């Protein structure tokens, strides 16, 4: 039985119809005895298929090397639609030739026909179909039709898995699918949802569903890697540094809502990079949509990042948006972002504080560095004036004192009460009552002399690949150094790569003047108390036990009676929560997010530092509190400022005694 197939003798020998006798002889020898590298792909076919291929090559050479036979063949050849009549047992050889000369669609069709007709060369037909799927997928990949490429590769893999055949070819298909996935994600997420979309030659019925598929692929990729900083194998071939570049590129195709859902999910792995990205998302949404509750949530993420990272500038912006101007200025004094501080200082000229410059910097930061990272917000406009004039914002800030007493372990640490007025210089020369009382110009920020870090390498365009080849190297890796360590550094790399204008790093600034003066005043008050205690012991009789050992500075601890014979003063008996901390000398921090160290034993006291989880603190004084914090401990640390910490928040302990 004979079968007509779309093939001709010139394509069998991979020659043009103008080939001479010498070229035909050379092609014949090379085709019968291919080089080792060209022969390897034939090993999967059966010996019968390889023999049938050789027979067809010999037949083609015998016709074309005979002048009369060639002339007769050429006269009957139809170049537009050439066909060749072959015996049915030679069909496996035709499959080999189709795969060899690049006629992959013809191989796919013939193999399908053979399987449907129950041809005995079933294994050769399965192999030919898989090879055709692989190569057609690579051709679509080269043409930029990534979804078409994925469907071809997935179909080939599914067939081989169904037949449980050719595991090496299955691995090759999986490898290509893994390397193709970043391209698919970028293409799907870049689709416009307002009009019918087209990918390559194919029109999409629902671009919204296509974008959802892109998001699903991205989440699956993150899960397989174990997060943005993860080292799991996702098949993409992207290193950790490469993947961070990829995430930067993906961000611009994601909306504000999509990024919020994605990065808050990733931050819970936990992930420092995702936490920082979540901060940007929450700040952008809170500022643009007039939702200070999102700003407060961003402050919680920054509290975690601050334990390993200089994010004081972002914390200052958070505090500003929450109306907490003093806290914002405190964060500015601790920041090492020299160029940003210089900008703020320059735009605060003539003002008693740095709030005007901070407001100008905040508006510029959102406009130039944050909004462009979101799909649809490239030209978004927002001002602090409009933000603070919003009634919902004002109402939320008015209620902030009652919201600040959050339980221990939550993302939002205790903070200051909001300022009663809009910060100075928001849209005009408007000062708060507090700043009007201080006509002195603001002190310059302390700076160091560290050289700015180098700019990160730019990502090149997606490369195209030659026919029949997979990707030579994964995308986004050109010029990217190897990452030897991955901790808080990647957050700094990301911030530097996105915040190019903030590259100066200096020494940590000295303790602000206000805190130093407060310390001097505190030492003076303590000296007076010591002298007062000495006088009390010398000239007073024993005093009745106190219910609480709390000293009020407005009045003496005890009344001074007439001089008499002094007697020992009994130790006051501690009751209530204070009794649990009697005689404590050292405590360990057990709060998940660490605890703040404050200048005074009050939730409204200025924050002078923070102690992370498991930190050891030496206790020098115990004092009763009220409300959410019943007990305060005055602590000291080596090499760091001391102050007051809350022993517990409600019924939840923040520290444990040792």
XYZ file of C-alpha atoms in Angstrom:
658
model
C 0.000 0.000 0.000
C 1.334 3.435 -0.949
C 0.688 6.814 0.650
C 1.206 10.286 -0.814
C 2.952 12.622 1.614
C 3.898 16.324 1.234
C 7.613 15.832 0.559
C 10.072 15.851 -2.365
C 13.531 14.435 -3.049
C 15.248 17.821 -2.770
C 13.959 18.297 0.767
C 14.912 14.712 1.610
C 18.524 15.673 0.811
C 18.030 19.219 2.192
C 19.019 20.779 -1.148
C 17.599 23.404 -3.479
C 16.350 22.380 -6.985
C 19.404 24.170 -8.453
C 21.925 21.871 -6.728
C 24.566 20.345 -9.003
C 25.790 16.755 -9.072
C 28.682 17.409 -6.682
C 26.380 19.001 -4.090
C 23.964 16.072 -4.389
C 26.746 13.529 -3.789
C 28.053 15.459 -0.779
C 24.575 15.817 0.728
C 23.921 12.110 0.185
C 27.062 11.106 2.111
C 26.372 13.548 4.947
C 22.767 12.456 5.307
C 23.604 8.753 5.413
C 26.443 9.233 7.875
C 25.612 12.280 10.025
C 28.076 13.668 12.549
C 27.772 12.424 16.160
C 26.113 15.634 17.335
C 23.564 15.476 14.515
C 22.840 11.768 15.033
C 21.854 11.935 18.718
C 18.262 12.985 18.106
C 17.719 9.891 15.921
C 18.420 7.549 18.826
C 14.835 7.800 20.086
C 13.369 6.408 16.874
C 13.081 2.693 16.273
C 15.680 0.884 14.096
C 12.934 0.368 11.495
C 12.341 4.138 11.300
C 16.075 4.866 10.948
C 16.364 2.220 8.210
C 13.323 3.632 6.376
C 14.910 7.086 6.517
C 18.123 5.764 4.961
C 16.140 4.011 2.223
C 14.334 7.252 1.317
C 17.657 9.133 1.193
C 19.160 6.519 -1.129
C 16.084 6.659 -3.356
C 16.287 10.451 -3.598
C 20.007 10.378 -4.441
C 19.572 7.698 -7.106
C 16.916 9.766 -8.894
C 18.687 13.118 -8.667
C 22.121 11.758 -9.645
C 20.650 10.253 -12.838
C 20.264 13.104 -15.381
C 17.374 11.517 -17.267
C 15.524 10.468 -14.108
C 16.080 13.925 -12.584
C 14.758 15.677 -15.715
C 11.666 13.499 -15.704
C 11.190 14.090 -11.960
C 11.569 17.877 -12.318
C 9.002 17.976 -15.137
C 6.345 16.367 -12.943
C 7.305 18.235 -9.747
C 4.881 20.883 -8.512
C 6.978 23.330 -6.432
C 3.932 24.899 -4.764
C 2.582 21.559 -3.555
C 5.191 18.802 -3.922
C 4.190 15.267 -2.984
C 5.973 11.962 -2.799
C 4.513 8.480 -3.043
C 5.984 6.111 -0.437
C 5.249 2.624 0.779
C 3.378 2.458 4.083
C 6.274 0.685 5.911
C 8.440 3.728 5.069
C 6.168 6.201 6.906
C 8.283 6.096 10.110
C 11.229 7.190 7.948
C 9.120 10.086 6.653
C 8.503 11.119 10.265
C 12.265 11.173 10.852
C 12.793 13.306 7.744
C 10.018 15.725 8.680
C 11.587 16.331 12.091
C 15.014 16.610 10.480
C 14.112 19.197 7.834
C 11.865 21.280 10.122
C 8.468 20.265 8.739
C 7.007 20.009 12.238
C 3.356 20.606 11.396
C 3.552 17.927 8.676
C 5.136 15.540 11.207
C 2.341 16.312 13.670
C -0.371 15.615 11.095
C 1.189 12.404 9.753
C 1.850 11.031 13.250
C -1.749 11.741 14.265
C -2.986 9.930 11.149
C -0.774 6.924 11.910
C -2.025 6.721 15.497
C -5.650 6.931 14.410
C -5.154 4.177 11.824
C -3.365 1.907 14.297
C -0.019 1.923 12.484
C 2.437 -0.549 14.059
C 5.074 2.203 14.440
C 3.131 3.697 17.357
C 6.230 4.601 19.377
C 7.748 6.509 16.427
C 4.497 8.440 15.944
C 4.400 9.420 19.639
C 8.022 10.554 19.518
C 7.528 12.536 16.308
C 4.520 14.332 17.769
C 6.450 15.260 20.915
C 9.430 16.540 18.897
C 7.061 18.543 16.693
C 5.328 20.036 19.748
C 8.681 20.980 21.242
C 9.984 22.665 18.100
C 6.697 24.399 17.249
C 6.668 25.754 20.793
C 10.183 27.100 20.366
C 9.246 28.718 17.053
C 6.290 30.464 18.705
C 8.599 31.495 21.564
C 11.009 33.065 19.068
C 8.139 34.989 17.446
C 6.969 36.361 20.810
C 3.795 34.248 20.985
C 4.508 32.975 24.478
C 1.052 31.571 25.215
C 0.989 29.691 21.916
C 4.440 28.336 22.764
C 3.247 27.246 26.202
C 0.237 25.410 24.787
C 2.415 23.508 22.319
C 4.946 22.524 24.982
C 2.239 21.565 27.480
C 0.447 19.418 24.883
C 3.663 17.568 24.060
C 4.412 16.976 27.728
C 0.865 15.799 28.460
C 1.003 13.225 25.642
C 4.329 11.807 26.813
C 3.094 11.634 30.412
C -0.067 9.875 29.251
C 1.922 7.273 27.313
C 4.666 7.209 30.006
C 7.252 7.436 27.252
C 10.569 9.196 26.548
C 11.424 10.630 30.007
C 14.389 12.604 28.646
C 12.150 14.432 26.200
C 9.672 15.066 29.031
C 12.468 16.702 31.011
C 13.364 18.896 28.030
C 9.759 20.024 27.648
C 9.533 20.837 31.364
C 12.788 22.767 31.168
C 11.494 24.929 28.331
C 8.180 25.504 30.103
C 10.015 26.664 33.217
C 12.218 29.093 31.303
C 9.236 30.341 29.308
C 7.165 31.207 32.380
C 8.702 34.653 33.141
C 8.024 35.704 29.542
C 4.422 34.546 29.797
C 3.900 36.424 33.054
C 5.164 39.707 31.623
C 3.135 39.334 28.446
C -0.115 38.381 30.175
C 0.128 41.095 32.816
C 0.879 43.767 30.206
C -2.443 43.201 28.403
C -4.900 46.070 28.200
C -8.252 45.197 29.746
C -10.267 48.010 28.139
C -10.114 46.591 24.586
C -9.800 43.181 22.905
C -6.216 42.006 23.282
C -3.997 40.022 20.966
C -0.945 37.906 21.751
C 1.174 37.328 18.678
C -1.193 36.120 15.948
C -3.892 35.119 18.410
C -6.779 37.271 19.643
C -7.909 36.787 23.240
C -11.600 36.614 24.071
C -11.168 37.869 27.651
C -7.981 39.809 28.507
C -9.130 40.088 32.138
C -8.968 36.309 32.516
C -5.596 36.329 30.758
C -4.214 38.799 33.314
C -5.587 36.648 36.130
C -3.719 33.719 34.612
C -0.537 35.804 34.623
C -1.029 36.569 38.313
C -1.612 32.885 39.039
C 1.625 31.985 37.239
C 3.508 34.623 39.242
C 2.135 33.339 42.562
C 2.993 29.763 41.612
C 6.516 30.876 40.753
C 6.856 32.602 44.138
C 5.550 29.520 45.949
C 8.033 27.249 44.178
C 10.927 29.597 44.968
C 9.815 30.064 48.574
C 9.321 33.821 48.197
C 11.192 36.679 46.545
C 14.417 35.884 48.394
C 13.853 32.134 48.228
C 16.260 29.680 46.639
C 13.731 27.040 45.590
C 13.817 25.608 42.077
C 11.067 27.052 39.888
C 12.606 25.997 36.577
C 13.083 29.568 35.331
C 16.863 29.558 35.670
C 16.732 32.946 37.427
C 19.134 33.533 40.293
C 17.972 35.428 43.357
C 19.349 38.699 41.984
C 17.797 38.010 38.573
C 14.436 37.301 40.158
C 14.533 40.579 42.072
C 15.083 42.389 38.765
C 12.169 40.416 37.340
C 9.896 41.486 40.222
C 10.860 45.117 39.616
C 9.800 44.719 36.001
C 6.566 42.921 36.854
C 5.485 45.625 39.312
C 4.794 48.183 36.604
C 2.203 45.859 35.076
C 0.307 45.382 38.375
C -2.368 47.672 39.757
C -2.339 49.100 43.261
C -4.847 46.518 44.464
C -2.984 43.619 42.818
C 0.310 44.655 44.406
C -1.273 45.089 47.827
C -2.751 41.587 47.765
C 0.460 40.055 46.400
C 3.104 41.689 48.582
C 1.176 41.562 51.856
C 0.740 37.843 51.168
C 4.454 37.474 50.479
C 5.469 39.521 53.527
C 3.945 36.868 55.789
C 6.432 34.161 54.651
C 8.271 36.270 56.049
C 10.059 38.289 53.358
C 11.952 41.525 53.965
C 11.732 42.608 50.327
C 7.998 41.907 50.206
C 7.537 43.799 53.478
C 9.246 46.856 52.003
C 7.192 46.593 48.810
C 4.052 46.275 50.941
C 5.062 49.508 52.683
C 5.215 51.342 49.357
C 1.873 49.882 48.285
C 0.104 50.756 51.541
C 1.556 54.261 51.619
C 0.547 54.883 48.002
C -2.989 53.603 48.614
C -3.356 55.456 51.900
C -2.097 58.744 50.470
C -3.917 58.568 47.130
C -7.210 57.158 48.444
C -7.201 59.230 51.675
C -7.086 56.120 53.903
C -4.763 56.735 56.884
C -5.562 53.262 58.247
C -3.399 51.849 55.436
C -0.612 54.261 56.366
C -0.785 52.965 59.928
C -0.515 49.405 58.613
C 2.559 50.406 56.621
C 4.090 51.754 59.824
C 3.762 48.276 61.317
C 5.833 46.744 58.513
C 8.421 49.508 58.890
C 8.718 48.738 62.602
C 9.851 45.230 61.666
C 12.208 46.441 58.943
C 13.732 49.065 61.237
C 15.375 46.334 63.328
C 17.707 45.478 60.407
C 17.429 48.400 58.019
C 17.617 52.185 57.859
C 14.017 53.045 56.970
C 13.806 56.213 59.047
C 12.910 58.297 56.004
C 9.929 56.082 55.207
C 8.978 56.145 58.890
C 9.113 59.940 58.814
C 6.722 59.967 55.844
C 4.400 57.583 57.708
C 4.382 59.779 60.796
C 3.762 62.867 58.686
C 0.723 61.274 57.012
C -0.582 60.320 60.465
C -0.200 63.907 61.661
C 2.564 63.013 64.128
C 5.008 65.788 63.320
C 7.347 65.413 66.289
C 7.802 61.720 65.601
C 8.449 62.515 61.926
C 11.218 64.938 62.884
C 12.716 62.377 65.269
C 12.962 59.869 62.421
C 14.605 62.467 60.184
C 17.313 63.022 62.784
C 18.078 59.292 62.752
C 18.089 58.902 58.973
C 21.311 58.477 56.996
C 19.806 59.380 53.598
C 22.134 62.321 52.983
C 20.745 63.509 49.646
C 17.163 63.368 50.871
C 18.117 65.199 54.059
C 19.897 67.851 52.012
C 16.768 68.360 49.897
C 14.625 68.634 53.033
C 17.040 71.077 54.634
C 17.199 73.270 51.525
C 13.405 73.456 51.328
C 13.090 74.307 55.020
C 15.087 77.539 54.799
C 13.535 80.264 56.920
C 11.379 77.804 58.848
C 11.796 76.998 62.550
C 11.819 73.251 61.761
C 12.246 70.814 58.876
C 8.556 70.113 58.305
C 8.284 72.279 55.156
C 11.085 70.358 53.475
C 9.694 67.020 54.600
C 6.321 67.903 53.084
C 7.928 68.907 49.794
C 10.025 65.743 49.767
C 7.003 63.540 50.546
C 4.980 64.915 47.636
C 7.936 64.515 45.266
C 8.688 61.003 46.556
C 5.176 59.812 45.800
C 5.038 61.572 42.433
C 8.417 60.511 41.050
C 9.345 57.282 42.799
C 6.206 55.543 44.056
C 3.302 56.178 41.686
C 5.247 55.202 38.501
C 5.643 51.680 39.943
C 1.901 50.977 39.616
C -0.154 50.247 36.539
C -2.456 53.180 35.823
C -0.803 55.573 38.304
C 2.017 56.838 36.080
C 0.387 60.279 35.861
C -1.524 60.258 39.156
C -1.646 63.551 41.047
C -2.021 63.989 44.814
C -1.107 66.626 47.386
C -0.737 66.681 51.139
C -3.161 69.603 51.255
C -5.918 67.499 49.681
C -5.015 64.549 51.913
C -5.257 66.455 55.199
C -8.336 68.426 54.092
C -10.270 65.198 53.591
C -12.956 64.816 56.320
C -12.367 61.062 56.678
C -8.653 61.656 57.207
C -9.324 64.339 59.809
C -11.796 62.103 61.625
C -9.366 59.191 61.692
C -6.501 61.339 62.981
C -8.750 62.758 65.695
C -9.448 59.212 66.890
C -5.818 58.113 66.716
C -5.140 58.323 70.493
C -7.761 55.634 71.150
C -6.455 53.499 68.294
C -2.838 53.547 69.444
C -3.281 51.130 72.386
C -2.901 48.004 70.270
C -2.074 44.661 71.924
C 1.443 43.321 71.925
C 2.606 41.339 68.964
C 0.604 43.270 66.378
C 2.262 45.032 63.482
C 1.461 48.537 64.721
C 3.634 49.544 67.695
C 2.561 52.273 70.153
C 3.226 55.757 68.842
C 2.593 59.441 69.440
C -0.742 61.193 69.512
C -1.414 63.078 66.285
C -0.552 66.744 66.045
C -3.582 69.036 66.208
C -2.738 70.884 63.000
C -1.587 70.192 59.466
C 2.238 70.109 59.243
C 3.888 73.333 58.207
C 4.289 74.303 54.544
C 1.716 71.990 52.989
C 0.835 73.943 49.883
C 1.783 77.293 51.434
C 3.543 79.100 54.291
C 1.252 77.736 56.999
C 2.867 77.006 60.372
C 1.525 75.164 63.373
C 1.067 76.950 66.667
C 4.048 75.076 68.009
C 6.420 76.165 65.254
C 5.295 79.793 65.460
C 6.643 79.936 68.984
C 10.173 78.984 67.862
C 11.606 81.516 65.376
C 15.054 79.893 65.318
C 16.079 78.136 62.072
C 16.291 74.332 62.186
C 19.642 72.768 62.983
C 21.292 71.072 60.005
C 21.165 67.298 59.820
C 24.453 65.525 60.744
C 26.054 63.807 57.745
C 28.796 61.318 57.034
C 31.105 61.009 54.074
C 30.355 57.567 52.680
C 30.517 57.326 48.897
C 27.227 56.563 47.127
C 26.675 52.934 46.130
C 26.898 52.017 42.449
C 23.797 52.004 40.284
C 22.335 48.527 39.651
C 22.772 47.162 36.124
C 19.998 47.895 33.654
C 17.850 45.010 32.434
C 18.161 44.301 28.733
C 15.241 43.478 26.488
C 14.009 39.921 26.290
C 16.326 38.018 23.934
C 15.123 36.111 20.873
C 16.410 32.651 20.058
C 17.278 30.941 16.811
C 15.023 28.306 15.388
C 15.278 24.974 17.149
C 17.102 26.388 20.174
C 15.934 26.984 23.700
C 17.045 29.996 25.706
C 20.827 30.138 25.947
C 20.562 31.942 29.295
C 17.617 33.048 31.417
C 16.290 36.589 30.960
C 17.192 39.467 33.282
C 20.633 38.100 34.197
C 23.006 40.104 31.970
C 25.594 41.897 34.037
C 24.098 40.912 37.378
C 26.568 39.939 40.133
C 26.208 36.776 42.189
C 24.511 37.185 45.540
C 26.649 35.646 48.290
C 24.456 36.744 51.163
C 20.741 37.484 51.252
C 19.364 39.104 54.373
C 18.468 42.725 54.900
C 20.835 43.624 52.053
C 18.306 42.886 49.327
C 15.909 45.442 50.792
C 18.643 48.058 50.619
C 19.510 46.994 47.067
C 15.893 47.334 46.045
C 15.510 50.718 47.736
C 18.690 52.010 46.121
C 17.731 50.749 42.684
C 14.297 52.414 42.895
C 15.254 55.494 44.904
C 18.199 56.664 42.864
C 18.203 60.159 44.319
C 18.768 58.832 47.837
C 22.179 57.267 47.670
C 24.324 59.031 50.238
C 25.190 57.101 53.365
C 26.901 58.675 56.345
C 27.675 57.932 59.951
C 24.729 57.652 62.290
C 23.961 61.191 63.533
C 24.618 62.232 67.082
C 21.885 62.229 69.710
C 19.588 65.222 69.075
C 20.108 68.286 71.214
C 16.649 68.005 72.782
C 17.346 64.541 74.109
C 20.719 65.660 75.491
C 19.133 68.580 77.366
C 16.448 66.281 78.693
C 19.169 64.026 80.050
C 20.872 66.937 81.844
C 17.567 68.007 83.385
C 16.864 64.417 84.419
C 20.240 64.149 86.175
C 19.515 67.378 88.052
C 16.112 66.168 89.197
C 17.598 62.846 90.281
C 20.258 64.667 92.340
C 17.576 66.711 94.112
C 15.641 63.543 94.909
C 18.748 61.917 96.411
C 19.378 64.962 98.622
C 15.712 65.001 99.634
C 15.866 61.326 100.652
C 18.939 62.005 102.812
C 17.166 64.871 104.583
C 14.077 62.705 105.088
C 16.091 59.929 106.723
C 17.824 62.415 109.037
C 14.874 64.521 110.133
C 11.639 62.513 109.780
C 9.985 59.715 111.793
C 8.975 56.534 109.998
C 6.254 57.003 107.379
C 3.285 54.688 106.933
C 3.571 52.146 104.099
C 2.747 53.509 100.670
C 0.220 51.813 98.447
C 2.266 52.682 95.344
C 5.938 53.759 95.231
C 5.201 56.591 92.807
C 6.949 59.925 93.388
C 5.205 63.173 92.397
C 7.571 66.036 91.613
C 4.917 68.652 92.454
C 5.053 67.785 96.190
C 7.585 66.131 98.509
C 7.306 62.365 98.978
C 6.593 62.843 102.703
C 5.974 65.824 104.951
C 8.953 67.185 106.893
C 8.190 67.149 110.612
C 10.163 68.639 113.439
C 13.621 67.167 113.937
C 13.719 64.094 116.091
C 15.396 60.779 116.554
C 15.421 59.113 113.093
C 14.185 55.557 112.812
C 14.553 53.100 109.926
C 11.913 53.488 107.228
C 10.162 50.215 106.452
C 10.280 48.964 102.831
C 7.009 49.905 101.102
C 4.896 46.880 100.293
C 4.295 46.374 96.572
C 0.789 45.366 95.612
C -1.043 44.554 92.395
C 0.990 44.146 89.187
C 4.003 45.794 90.814
C 4.399 42.852 93.187
C 5.255 40.556 90.282
C 8.282 42.708 89.381
C 9.635 43.128 92.953
C 13.422 42.896 93.001
C 13.781 42.306 89.261
C 17.290 43.061 87.985
C 17.213 41.811 84.397
C 14.526 41.027 81.818
C 14.385 39.463 78.353
C 12.194 40.857 75.546
C 9.595 38.260 74.476
C 7.334 40.417 72.258
C 7.413 39.136 68.689
C 8.051 42.578 67.194
C 10.339 43.806 69.983
C 9.493 46.794 72.188
C 10.047 50.542 72.054
C 12.253 52.328 74.589
C 10.742 55.670 75.591
C 12.103 58.764 77.264
C 9.245 58.861 79.796
C 7.030 56.078 81.242
C 4.118 56.923 78.956
C 2.814 55.806 75.574
C 3.121 59.420 74.462
C 6.758 59.596 75.495
C 9.388 60.120 72.817
C 10.874 56.902 71.430
C 14.654 56.877 71.967
C 15.321 53.348 70.737
C 13.991 49.840 70.339
C 14.897 46.429 71.743
C 14.409 43.373 69.507
C 13.032 40.022 70.631
C 15.394 38.088 72.985
C 17.297 41.277 73.910
C 18.527 41.386 77.542
C 17.832 44.586 79.501
C 19.117 45.613 82.956
C 16.340 47.016 85.180
C 17.169 49.981 87.415
C 13.669 51.108 88.451
C 10.079 49.839 88.533
C 7.157 52.255 88.344
C 3.406 51.841 88.243
C 1.572 52.807 85.094
C -2.053 53.086 84.165
C -4.518 51.927 81.540
C -3.061 49.588 78.939
C 0.408 49.558 80.573
C 0.163 48.851 84.343
C 3.931 48.607 84.949
C 6.907 50.485 83.468
C 10.547 49.429 83.822
C 13.485 51.797 83.512
C 16.207 49.843 81.734
C 19.793 50.273 80.620
C 21.674 48.669 77.707
C 25.335 48.498 76.809
C 26.231 50.757 73.919
C 22.673 52.067 73.480
C 20.461 54.660 75.170
C 18.304 53.479 78.031
C 14.815 54.537 78.982
C 11.419 53.174 79.936
C 9.791 50.047 78.529
C 6.326 48.624 79.090
C 6.489 45.391 81.088
C 3.158 44.274 79.717
C 0.329 45.487 77.522
C -2.973 44.648 79.150
C -2.595 41.032 80.234
C 0.088 40.248 77.619
C 3.671 40.256 78.875
C 6.213 42.002 76.677
C 9.257 40.995 78.780
C 10.077 38.179 81.182
C 12.158 38.466 84.340
C 15.405 36.521 84.674
